Coordinates of C-alpha atoms and ligand atoms in Angstrom, one line a residue:
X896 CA 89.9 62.6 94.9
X897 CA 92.2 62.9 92.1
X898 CA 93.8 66.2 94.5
X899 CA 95.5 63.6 96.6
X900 CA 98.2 62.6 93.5
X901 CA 97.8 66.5 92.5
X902 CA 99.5 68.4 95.5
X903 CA 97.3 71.6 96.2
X904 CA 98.4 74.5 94.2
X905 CA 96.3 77.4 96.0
X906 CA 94.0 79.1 94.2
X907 CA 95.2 77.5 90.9
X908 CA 92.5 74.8 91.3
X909 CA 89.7 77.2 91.4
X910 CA 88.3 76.2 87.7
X911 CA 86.2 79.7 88.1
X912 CA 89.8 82.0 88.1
X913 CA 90.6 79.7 85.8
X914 CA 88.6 81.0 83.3
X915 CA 88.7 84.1 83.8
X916 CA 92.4 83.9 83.2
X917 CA 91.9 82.6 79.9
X918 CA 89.0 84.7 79.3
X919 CA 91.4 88.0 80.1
X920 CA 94.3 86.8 77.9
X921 CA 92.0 86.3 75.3
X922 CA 90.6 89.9 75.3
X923 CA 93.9 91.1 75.5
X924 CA 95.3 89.6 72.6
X925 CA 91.9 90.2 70.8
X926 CA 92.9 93.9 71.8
X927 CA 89.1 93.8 72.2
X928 CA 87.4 97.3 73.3
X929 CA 87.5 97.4 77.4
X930 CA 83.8 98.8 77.3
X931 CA 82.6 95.3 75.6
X932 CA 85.3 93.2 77.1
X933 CA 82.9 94.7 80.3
X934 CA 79.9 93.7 78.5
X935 CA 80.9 89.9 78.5
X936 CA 82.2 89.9 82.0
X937 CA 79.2 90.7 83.2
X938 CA 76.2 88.1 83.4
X939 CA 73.0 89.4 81.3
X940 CA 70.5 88.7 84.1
X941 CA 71.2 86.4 87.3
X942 CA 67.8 85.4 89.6
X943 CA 67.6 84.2 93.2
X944 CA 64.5 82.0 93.8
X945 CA 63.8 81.2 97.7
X946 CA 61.8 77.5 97.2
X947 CA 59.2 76.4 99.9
X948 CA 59.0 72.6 99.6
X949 CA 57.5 70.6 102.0
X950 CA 59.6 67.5 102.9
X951 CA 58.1 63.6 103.5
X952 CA 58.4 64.3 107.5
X953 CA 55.8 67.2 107.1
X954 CA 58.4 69.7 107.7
X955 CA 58.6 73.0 105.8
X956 CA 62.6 73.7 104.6
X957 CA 63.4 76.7 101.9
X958 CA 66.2 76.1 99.6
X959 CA 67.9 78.6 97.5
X960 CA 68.2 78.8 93.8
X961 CA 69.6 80.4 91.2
X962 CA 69.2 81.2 87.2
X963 CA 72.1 83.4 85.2
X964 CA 71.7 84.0 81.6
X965 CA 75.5 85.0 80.9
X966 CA 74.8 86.0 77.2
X967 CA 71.8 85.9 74.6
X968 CA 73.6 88.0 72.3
X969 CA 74.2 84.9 69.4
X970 CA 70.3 83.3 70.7
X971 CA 68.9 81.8 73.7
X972 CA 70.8 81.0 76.7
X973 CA 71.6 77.6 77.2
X974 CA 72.9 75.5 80.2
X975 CA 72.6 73.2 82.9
X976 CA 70.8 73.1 86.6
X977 CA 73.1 71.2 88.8
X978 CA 71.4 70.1 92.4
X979 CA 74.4 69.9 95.1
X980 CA 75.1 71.3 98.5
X981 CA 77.8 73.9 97.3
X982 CA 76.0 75.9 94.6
X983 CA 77.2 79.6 95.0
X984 CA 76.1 81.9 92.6
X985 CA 79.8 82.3 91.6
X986 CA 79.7 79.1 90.2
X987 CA 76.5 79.2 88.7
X988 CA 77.9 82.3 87.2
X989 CA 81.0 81.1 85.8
X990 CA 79.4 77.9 84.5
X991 CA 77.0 80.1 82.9
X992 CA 79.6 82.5 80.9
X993 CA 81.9 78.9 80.3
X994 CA 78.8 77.8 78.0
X995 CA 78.9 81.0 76.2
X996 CA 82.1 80.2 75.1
X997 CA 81.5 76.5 74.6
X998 CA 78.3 77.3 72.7
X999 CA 80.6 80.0 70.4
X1000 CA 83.0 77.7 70.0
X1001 CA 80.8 75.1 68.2
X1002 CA 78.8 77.9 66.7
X1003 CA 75.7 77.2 68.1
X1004 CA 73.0 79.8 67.5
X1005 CA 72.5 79.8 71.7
X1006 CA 74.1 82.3 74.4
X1007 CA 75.1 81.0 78.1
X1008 CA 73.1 80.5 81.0
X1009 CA 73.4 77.9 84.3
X1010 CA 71.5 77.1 87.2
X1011 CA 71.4 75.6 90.5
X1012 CA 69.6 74.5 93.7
X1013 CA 71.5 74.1 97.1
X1014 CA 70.3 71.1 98.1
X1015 CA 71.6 67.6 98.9
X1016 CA 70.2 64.8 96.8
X1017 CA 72.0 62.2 98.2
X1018 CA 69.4 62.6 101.3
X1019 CA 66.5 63.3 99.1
X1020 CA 63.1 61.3 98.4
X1021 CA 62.2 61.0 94.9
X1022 CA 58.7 63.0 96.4
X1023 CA 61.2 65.5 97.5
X1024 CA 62.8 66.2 94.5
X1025 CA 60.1 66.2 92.5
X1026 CA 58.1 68.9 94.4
X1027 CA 61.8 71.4 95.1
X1028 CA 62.2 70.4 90.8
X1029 CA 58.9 71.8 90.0
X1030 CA 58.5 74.7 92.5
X1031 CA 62.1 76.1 91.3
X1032 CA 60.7 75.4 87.6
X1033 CA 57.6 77.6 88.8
X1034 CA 60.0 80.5 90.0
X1035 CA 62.5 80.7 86.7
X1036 CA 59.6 80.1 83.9
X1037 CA 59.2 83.9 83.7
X1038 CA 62.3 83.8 82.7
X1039 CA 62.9 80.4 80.8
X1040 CA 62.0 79.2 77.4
X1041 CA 62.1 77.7 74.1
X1042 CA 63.1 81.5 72.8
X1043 CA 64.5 82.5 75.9
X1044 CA 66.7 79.8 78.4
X1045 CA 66.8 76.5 77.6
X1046 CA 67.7 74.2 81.0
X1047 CA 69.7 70.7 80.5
X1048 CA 70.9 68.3 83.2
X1049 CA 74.3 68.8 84.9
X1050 CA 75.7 68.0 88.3
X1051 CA 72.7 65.3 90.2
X1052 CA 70.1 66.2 87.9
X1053 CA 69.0 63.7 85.0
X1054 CA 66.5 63.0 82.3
X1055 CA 63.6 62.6 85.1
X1056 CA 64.1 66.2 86.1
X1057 CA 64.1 67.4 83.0
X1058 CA 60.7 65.7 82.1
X1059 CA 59.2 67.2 85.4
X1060 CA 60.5 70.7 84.3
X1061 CA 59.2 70.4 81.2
X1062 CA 55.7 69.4 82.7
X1063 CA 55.8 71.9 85.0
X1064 CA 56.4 74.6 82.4
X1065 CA 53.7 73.5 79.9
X1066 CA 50.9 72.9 82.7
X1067 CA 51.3 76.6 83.6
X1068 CA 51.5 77.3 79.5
X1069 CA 48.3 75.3 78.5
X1070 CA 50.0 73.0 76.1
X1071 CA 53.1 71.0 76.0
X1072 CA 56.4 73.1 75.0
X1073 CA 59.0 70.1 75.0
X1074 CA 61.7 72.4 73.8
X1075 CA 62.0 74.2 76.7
X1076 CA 64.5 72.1 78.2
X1077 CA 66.8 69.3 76.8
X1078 CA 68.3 65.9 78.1
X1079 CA 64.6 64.3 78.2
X1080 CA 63.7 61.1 78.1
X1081 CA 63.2 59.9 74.0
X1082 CA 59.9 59.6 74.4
X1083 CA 59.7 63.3 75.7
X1084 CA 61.1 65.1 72.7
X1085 CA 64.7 63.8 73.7
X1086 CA 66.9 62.8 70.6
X1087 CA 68.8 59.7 70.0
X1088 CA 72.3 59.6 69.9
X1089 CA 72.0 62.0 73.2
X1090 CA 73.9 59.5 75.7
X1091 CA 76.8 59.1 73.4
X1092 CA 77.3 62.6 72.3
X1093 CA 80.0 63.9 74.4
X1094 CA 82.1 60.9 74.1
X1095 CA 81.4 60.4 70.6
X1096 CA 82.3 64.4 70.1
X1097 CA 85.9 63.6 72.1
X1098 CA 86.4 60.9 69.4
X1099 CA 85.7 62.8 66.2
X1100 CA 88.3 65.7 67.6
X1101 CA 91.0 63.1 68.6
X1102 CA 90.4 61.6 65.3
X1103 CA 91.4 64.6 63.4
X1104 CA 94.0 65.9 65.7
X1105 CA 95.4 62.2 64.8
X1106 CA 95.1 63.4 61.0
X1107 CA 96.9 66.4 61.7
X1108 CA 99.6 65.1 63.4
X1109 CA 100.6 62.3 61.1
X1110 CA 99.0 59.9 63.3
X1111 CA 97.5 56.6 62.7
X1112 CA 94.3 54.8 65.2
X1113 CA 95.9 51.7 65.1
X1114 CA 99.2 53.0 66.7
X1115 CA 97.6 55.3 69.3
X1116 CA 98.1 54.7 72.7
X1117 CA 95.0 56.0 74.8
X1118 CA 94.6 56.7 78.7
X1119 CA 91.4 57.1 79.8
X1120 CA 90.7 58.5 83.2
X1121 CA 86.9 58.4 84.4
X1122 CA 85.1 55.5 82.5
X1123 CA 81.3 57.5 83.6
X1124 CA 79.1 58.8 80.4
X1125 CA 81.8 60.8 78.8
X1126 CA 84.9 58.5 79.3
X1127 CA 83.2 55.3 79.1
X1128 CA 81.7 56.4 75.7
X1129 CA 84.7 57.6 74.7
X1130 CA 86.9 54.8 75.1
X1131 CA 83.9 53.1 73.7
X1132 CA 83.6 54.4 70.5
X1133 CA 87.6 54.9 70.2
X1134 CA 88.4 51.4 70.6
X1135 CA 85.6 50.5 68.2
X1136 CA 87.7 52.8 66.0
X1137 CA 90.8 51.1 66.3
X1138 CA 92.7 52.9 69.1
X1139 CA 94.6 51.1 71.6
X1140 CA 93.0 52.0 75.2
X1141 CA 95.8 50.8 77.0
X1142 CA 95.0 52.1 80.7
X1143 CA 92.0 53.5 82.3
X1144 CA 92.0 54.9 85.4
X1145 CA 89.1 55.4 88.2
X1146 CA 88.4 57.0 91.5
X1147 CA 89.4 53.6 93.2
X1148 CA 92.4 52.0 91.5
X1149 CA 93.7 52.0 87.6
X1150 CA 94.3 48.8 85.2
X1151 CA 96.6 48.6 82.5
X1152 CA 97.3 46.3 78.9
X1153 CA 99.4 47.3 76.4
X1154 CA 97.9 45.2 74.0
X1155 CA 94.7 46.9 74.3
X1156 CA 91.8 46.6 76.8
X1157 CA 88.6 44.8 75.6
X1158 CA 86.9 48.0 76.5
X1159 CA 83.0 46.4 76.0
X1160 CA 84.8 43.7 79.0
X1161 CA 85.7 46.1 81.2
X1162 CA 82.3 48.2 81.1
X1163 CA 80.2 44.7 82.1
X1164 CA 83.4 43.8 84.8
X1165 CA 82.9 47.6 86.0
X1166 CA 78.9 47.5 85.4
X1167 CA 78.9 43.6 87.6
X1168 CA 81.5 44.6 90.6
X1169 CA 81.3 48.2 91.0
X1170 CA 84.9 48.4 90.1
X1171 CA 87.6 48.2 87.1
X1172 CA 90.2 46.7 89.0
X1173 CA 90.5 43.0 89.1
X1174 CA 89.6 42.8 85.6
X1175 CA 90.9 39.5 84.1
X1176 CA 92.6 40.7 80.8
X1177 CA 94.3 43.5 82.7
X1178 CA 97.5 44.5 85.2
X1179 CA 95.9 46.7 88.4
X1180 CA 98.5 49.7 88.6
X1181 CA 99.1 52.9 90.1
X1182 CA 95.8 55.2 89.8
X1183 CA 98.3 58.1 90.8
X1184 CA 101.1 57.2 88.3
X1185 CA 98.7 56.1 85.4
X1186 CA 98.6 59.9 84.5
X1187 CA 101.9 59.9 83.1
X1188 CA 102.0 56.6 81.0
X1189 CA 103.8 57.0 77.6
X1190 CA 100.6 57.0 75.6
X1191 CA 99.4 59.9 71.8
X1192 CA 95.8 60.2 73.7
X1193 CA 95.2 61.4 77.5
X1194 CA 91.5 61.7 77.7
X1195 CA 90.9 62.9 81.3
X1196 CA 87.2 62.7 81.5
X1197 CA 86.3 62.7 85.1
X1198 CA 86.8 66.1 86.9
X1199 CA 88.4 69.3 86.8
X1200 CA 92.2 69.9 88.6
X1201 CA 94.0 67.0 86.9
X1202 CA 96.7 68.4 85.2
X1203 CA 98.3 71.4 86.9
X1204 CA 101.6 73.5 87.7
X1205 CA 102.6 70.6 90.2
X1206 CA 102.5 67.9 87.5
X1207 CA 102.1 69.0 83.9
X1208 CA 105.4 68.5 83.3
X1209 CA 105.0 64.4 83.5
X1210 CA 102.4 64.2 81.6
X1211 CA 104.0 62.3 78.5
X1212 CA 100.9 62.3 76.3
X1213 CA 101.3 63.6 72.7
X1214 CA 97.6 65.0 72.7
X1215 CA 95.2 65.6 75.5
X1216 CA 91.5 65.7 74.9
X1217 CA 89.8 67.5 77.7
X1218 CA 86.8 65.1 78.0
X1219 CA 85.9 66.6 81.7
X1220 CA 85.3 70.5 82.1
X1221 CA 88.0 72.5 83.6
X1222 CA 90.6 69.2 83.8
X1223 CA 93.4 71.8 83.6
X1224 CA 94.5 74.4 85.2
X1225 CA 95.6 78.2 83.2
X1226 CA 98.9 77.9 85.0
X1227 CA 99.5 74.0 83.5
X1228 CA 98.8 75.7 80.1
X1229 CA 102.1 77.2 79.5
X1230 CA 103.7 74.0 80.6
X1231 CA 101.9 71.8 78.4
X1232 CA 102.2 74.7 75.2
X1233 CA 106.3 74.4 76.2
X1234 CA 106.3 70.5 76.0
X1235 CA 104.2 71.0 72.6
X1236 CA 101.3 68.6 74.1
X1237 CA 98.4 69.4 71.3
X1238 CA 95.6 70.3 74.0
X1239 CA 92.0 69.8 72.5
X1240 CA 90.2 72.2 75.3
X1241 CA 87.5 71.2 76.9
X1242 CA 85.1 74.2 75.5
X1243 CA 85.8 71.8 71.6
X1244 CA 86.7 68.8 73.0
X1245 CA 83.2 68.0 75.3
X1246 CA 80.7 70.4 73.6
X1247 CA 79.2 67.3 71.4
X1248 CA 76.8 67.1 74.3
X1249 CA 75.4 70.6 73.9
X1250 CA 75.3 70.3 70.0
X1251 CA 73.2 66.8 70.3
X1252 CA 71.1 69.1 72.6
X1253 CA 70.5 72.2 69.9
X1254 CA 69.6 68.9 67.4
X1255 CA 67.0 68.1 70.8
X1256 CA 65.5 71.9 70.1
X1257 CA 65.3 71.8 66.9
X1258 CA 63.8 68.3 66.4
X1259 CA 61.3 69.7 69.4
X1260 CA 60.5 73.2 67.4
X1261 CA 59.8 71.3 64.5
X1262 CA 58.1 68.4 65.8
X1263 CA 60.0 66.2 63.5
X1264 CA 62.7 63.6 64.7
X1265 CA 66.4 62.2 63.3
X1266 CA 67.4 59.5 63.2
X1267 CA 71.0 58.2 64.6
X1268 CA 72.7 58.1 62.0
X1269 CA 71.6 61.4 61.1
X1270 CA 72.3 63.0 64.4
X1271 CA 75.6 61.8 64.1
X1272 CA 76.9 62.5 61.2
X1273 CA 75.6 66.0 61.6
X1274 CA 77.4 66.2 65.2
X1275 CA 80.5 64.6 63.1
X1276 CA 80.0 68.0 60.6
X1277 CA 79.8 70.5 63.9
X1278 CA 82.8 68.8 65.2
X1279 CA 84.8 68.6 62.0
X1280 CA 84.6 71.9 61.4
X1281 CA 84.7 73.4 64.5
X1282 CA 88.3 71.5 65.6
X1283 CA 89.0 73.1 61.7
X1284 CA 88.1 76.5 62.8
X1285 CA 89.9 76.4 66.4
X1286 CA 93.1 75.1 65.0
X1287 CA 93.6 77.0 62.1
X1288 CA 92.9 80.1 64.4
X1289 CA 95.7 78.6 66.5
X1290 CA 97.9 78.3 63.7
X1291 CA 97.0 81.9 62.2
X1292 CA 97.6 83.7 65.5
X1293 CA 100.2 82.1 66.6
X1294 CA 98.6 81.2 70.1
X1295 CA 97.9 77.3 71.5
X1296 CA 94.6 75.9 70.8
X1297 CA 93.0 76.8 74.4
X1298 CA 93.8 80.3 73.6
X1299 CA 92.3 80.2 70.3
X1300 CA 88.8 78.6 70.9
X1301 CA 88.5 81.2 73.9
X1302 CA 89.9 84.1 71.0
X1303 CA 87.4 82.7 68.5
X1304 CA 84.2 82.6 71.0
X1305 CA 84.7 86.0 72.4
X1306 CA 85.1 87.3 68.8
X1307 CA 82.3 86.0 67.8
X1308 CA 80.3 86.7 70.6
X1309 CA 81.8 90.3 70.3
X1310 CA 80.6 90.5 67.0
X1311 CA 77.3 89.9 67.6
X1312 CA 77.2 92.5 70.6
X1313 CA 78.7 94.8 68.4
X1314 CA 76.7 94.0 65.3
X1315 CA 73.1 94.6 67.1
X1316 CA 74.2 97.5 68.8
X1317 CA 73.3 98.5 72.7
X1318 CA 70.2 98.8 73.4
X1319 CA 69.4 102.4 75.1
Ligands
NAD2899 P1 80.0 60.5 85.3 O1 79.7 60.7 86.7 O2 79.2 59.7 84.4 O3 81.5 59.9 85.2 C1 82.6 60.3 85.9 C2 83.5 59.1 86.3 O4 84.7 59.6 86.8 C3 82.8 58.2 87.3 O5 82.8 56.9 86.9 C4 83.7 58.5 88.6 O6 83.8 57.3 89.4 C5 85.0 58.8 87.9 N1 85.9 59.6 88.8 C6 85.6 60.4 89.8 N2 86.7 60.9 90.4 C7 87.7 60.3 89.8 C8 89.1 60.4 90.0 N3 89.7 61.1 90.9 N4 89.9 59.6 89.2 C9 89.4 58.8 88.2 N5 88.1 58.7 88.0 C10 87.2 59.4 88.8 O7 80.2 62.0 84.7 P2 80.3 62.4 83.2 O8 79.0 62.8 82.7 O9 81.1 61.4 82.4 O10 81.2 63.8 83.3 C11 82.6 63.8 83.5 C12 83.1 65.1 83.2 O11 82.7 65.5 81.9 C13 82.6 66.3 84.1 O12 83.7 67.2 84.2 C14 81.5 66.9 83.3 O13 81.2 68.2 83.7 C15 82.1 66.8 81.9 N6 81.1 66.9 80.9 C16 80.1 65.9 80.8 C17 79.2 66.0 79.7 C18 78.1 65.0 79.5 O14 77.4 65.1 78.5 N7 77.9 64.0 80.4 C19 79.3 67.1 78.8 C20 80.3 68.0 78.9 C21 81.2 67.8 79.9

């Protein structure tokens, strides 16, 4: 929806060329060998399923699904399965090389993968996707695993798909393998601190790009836009740290206080009415123009296509932390680099949700679970020195942060490629 204050910019806000933009500058300045560069182009192994599943009306319908494993080169692939009426396999393919990076970036010991099911579950019995959940679980588990793939939620899928793939998968195993997904339910061989992980990840890398800028909580300004799992948390666990959230912007309308929002308020308002706007301590303003506020933070945290050629230039934040995936564009890079915006990208800035989920697989391997405060302050560690190793690649190279944490991924994925050797 956010496109309507973003004027279309062609095939700028495809988040798939995107990437590979970034991806292709990085190689080049990597001056990495074409013959490897090739290598990590190109998906590791990419299945189409056909899924029989027999609908509540008695009717037979087949849907289509799909599994890519990008990369297993640094461990097992890891990613999401997104349910929606637009999966292509391009997308699936692209979101599964985007977690290699992300994974790399927060040096994970997992490679990419990403899948999908074209489906629509807005029109969907629970029955219904129960039985097209399991049946696509049936047609992947040659190929998934707690050594091999590990699925996690994504676009319409939740904790309750999860716990059927994982049933599925150990019924046809003889024995209950709760590791081979992640985003279960806690009493599944989920871990705690799981909900709050991306947004508490976007907090800990503001925090230290505050640090390095000179910058104090107390006198940041933040604008939140999207106040779902990762913005909500976010602004959450900012305020809680002393920020100012001074706007926060949603799909229907935007409200403002320069004070501060009571942030815990606005969630019950939001939680009660379905809405943010209205909110009693708070001015209702332009949704559109609430992107360009004079604010330190912008934590876009909805959706990807918010900041591009046709409006970087208004943004007047002094740091963005990408909170969604793909929230800006390759050609809004340069813009925001020339206007010396300190961009965390989204590949450091959102991946405390995949590093809760490795702690998920490795409490599950082990059979032995953390506590919060332990899962946190580990993510804290991951974080810490991961915005460390991004920005001081940055600064060493010369090149903006984006183009660093997609420099320092490939090179370490490259590394690993090169380090085992191929195959023959
Ligand atoms: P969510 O559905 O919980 O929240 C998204 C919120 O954004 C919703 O409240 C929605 O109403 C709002 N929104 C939608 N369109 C909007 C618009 N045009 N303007 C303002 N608000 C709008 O989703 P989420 O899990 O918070 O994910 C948000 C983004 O973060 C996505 O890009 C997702 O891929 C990314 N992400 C999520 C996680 C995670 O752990 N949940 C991890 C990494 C990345």
């Amino acid at each position: 929806m956010i496109l309507e204050a973003t004027p279309s910019v062609g095939n700028e806000i495809n988040p798939w060329l995107s990437a590979a933009a970034r991806f292709d500058e990085a190689v080049e300045r990597l001056e990495l060998d074409e013959g490897l560069a090739k290598v990590l182009r190109t998906a590791a192994l990419e299945l189409t399923v056909h899924i029989p599943v027999q609908l509540d009306d008695g009717r037979l319908e087949v849907f289509t699904g799909y599994r890519v494993q990008h990369s297993i080169a640094r461990g097992p692939s890891k990613g999401g399965v997104r349910f929606a009426p637009d999966v292509t396999l391009d997308e699936v393919r692209a979101l599964a090389a985007w977690m290699t990076w992300k994974c790399a970036v927060v040096n994970l010991p997992f490679g990419g993968g990403k899948g999908g099911v074209i489906c629509d579950p807005s029109v969907m019995s629970e029955g219904e996707l129960e039985r097209i959940t399991r049946r696509y679980t049936a047609e992947i588990m040659d190929i998934i695993g707690p050594e091999r793939d590990v699925p996690a939620p994504d676009m319409n899928t939740n904790a309750q798909t999860m716990a059927w793939m994982m049933d599925t998968y150990s019924m046809h195993k003889r024995q209950t393998i709760t590791a081979v997904v992640t985003g279960k339910p806690l009493d599944l061989g989920g871990s705690r601190g799981r909900p709050e992980a991306t947004g508490r990840g976007c907090m800990i890398v503001t925090m230290q790009a505050l640090r390095k800028l000179g910058l104090e909580p107390s006198n940041t300004r933040v604008v939140v836009q999207g106040f779902g799992n990762v913005g909500g948390m976010s602004a959450k666990l900012m305020a809680r740290a002393g920020f100012k959230i001074i706007c926060v912007i949603e799909h229907d309308g935007a409200v403002f206080n320069a004070h501060g929002l009571d942030i815990e308020g606005l969630m019950k308002h939001f939680h009660e009415t379905g809405s943010i706007t209205g909110f009693s301590e708070a001015e209702d303003i332009d949704r559109h123009e609430a992107l360009y506020l004079d604010c330190e933070v912008l934590l876009p945290a909805a959706k990807e296509n918010v900041i591009t050629s046709a409006n970087a230039d208004r943004v007047r934040a002094r740091i963005i932390c990408e909170g969604a995936n793909g929230p800006t564009t390759s050609e809004a890079d340069a813009i925001l680099a020339d206007k010396n915006i300190f961009v965390l990208p989204d590949i450091l800035a959102n991946a405390g949700g995949v590093t809760v989920s490795y702690f998920e697989w490795v409490q599950d391997r082990q059979g032995y679970f953390w506590n919060e405060q332990l899962v946190n302050g580990r993510l804290e560690e991951i974080m810490v020195n991961s915005f460390k190793d991004v920005v001081g690649y940055a600064e060493k190279h010369k090149v903006h942060n984006r183009l660093a944490a997609y420099m320092l991924a490939i090179d370490r994925v490259a590394f690993a490629l090169k380090t085992r050797g191929i195959y023959a």
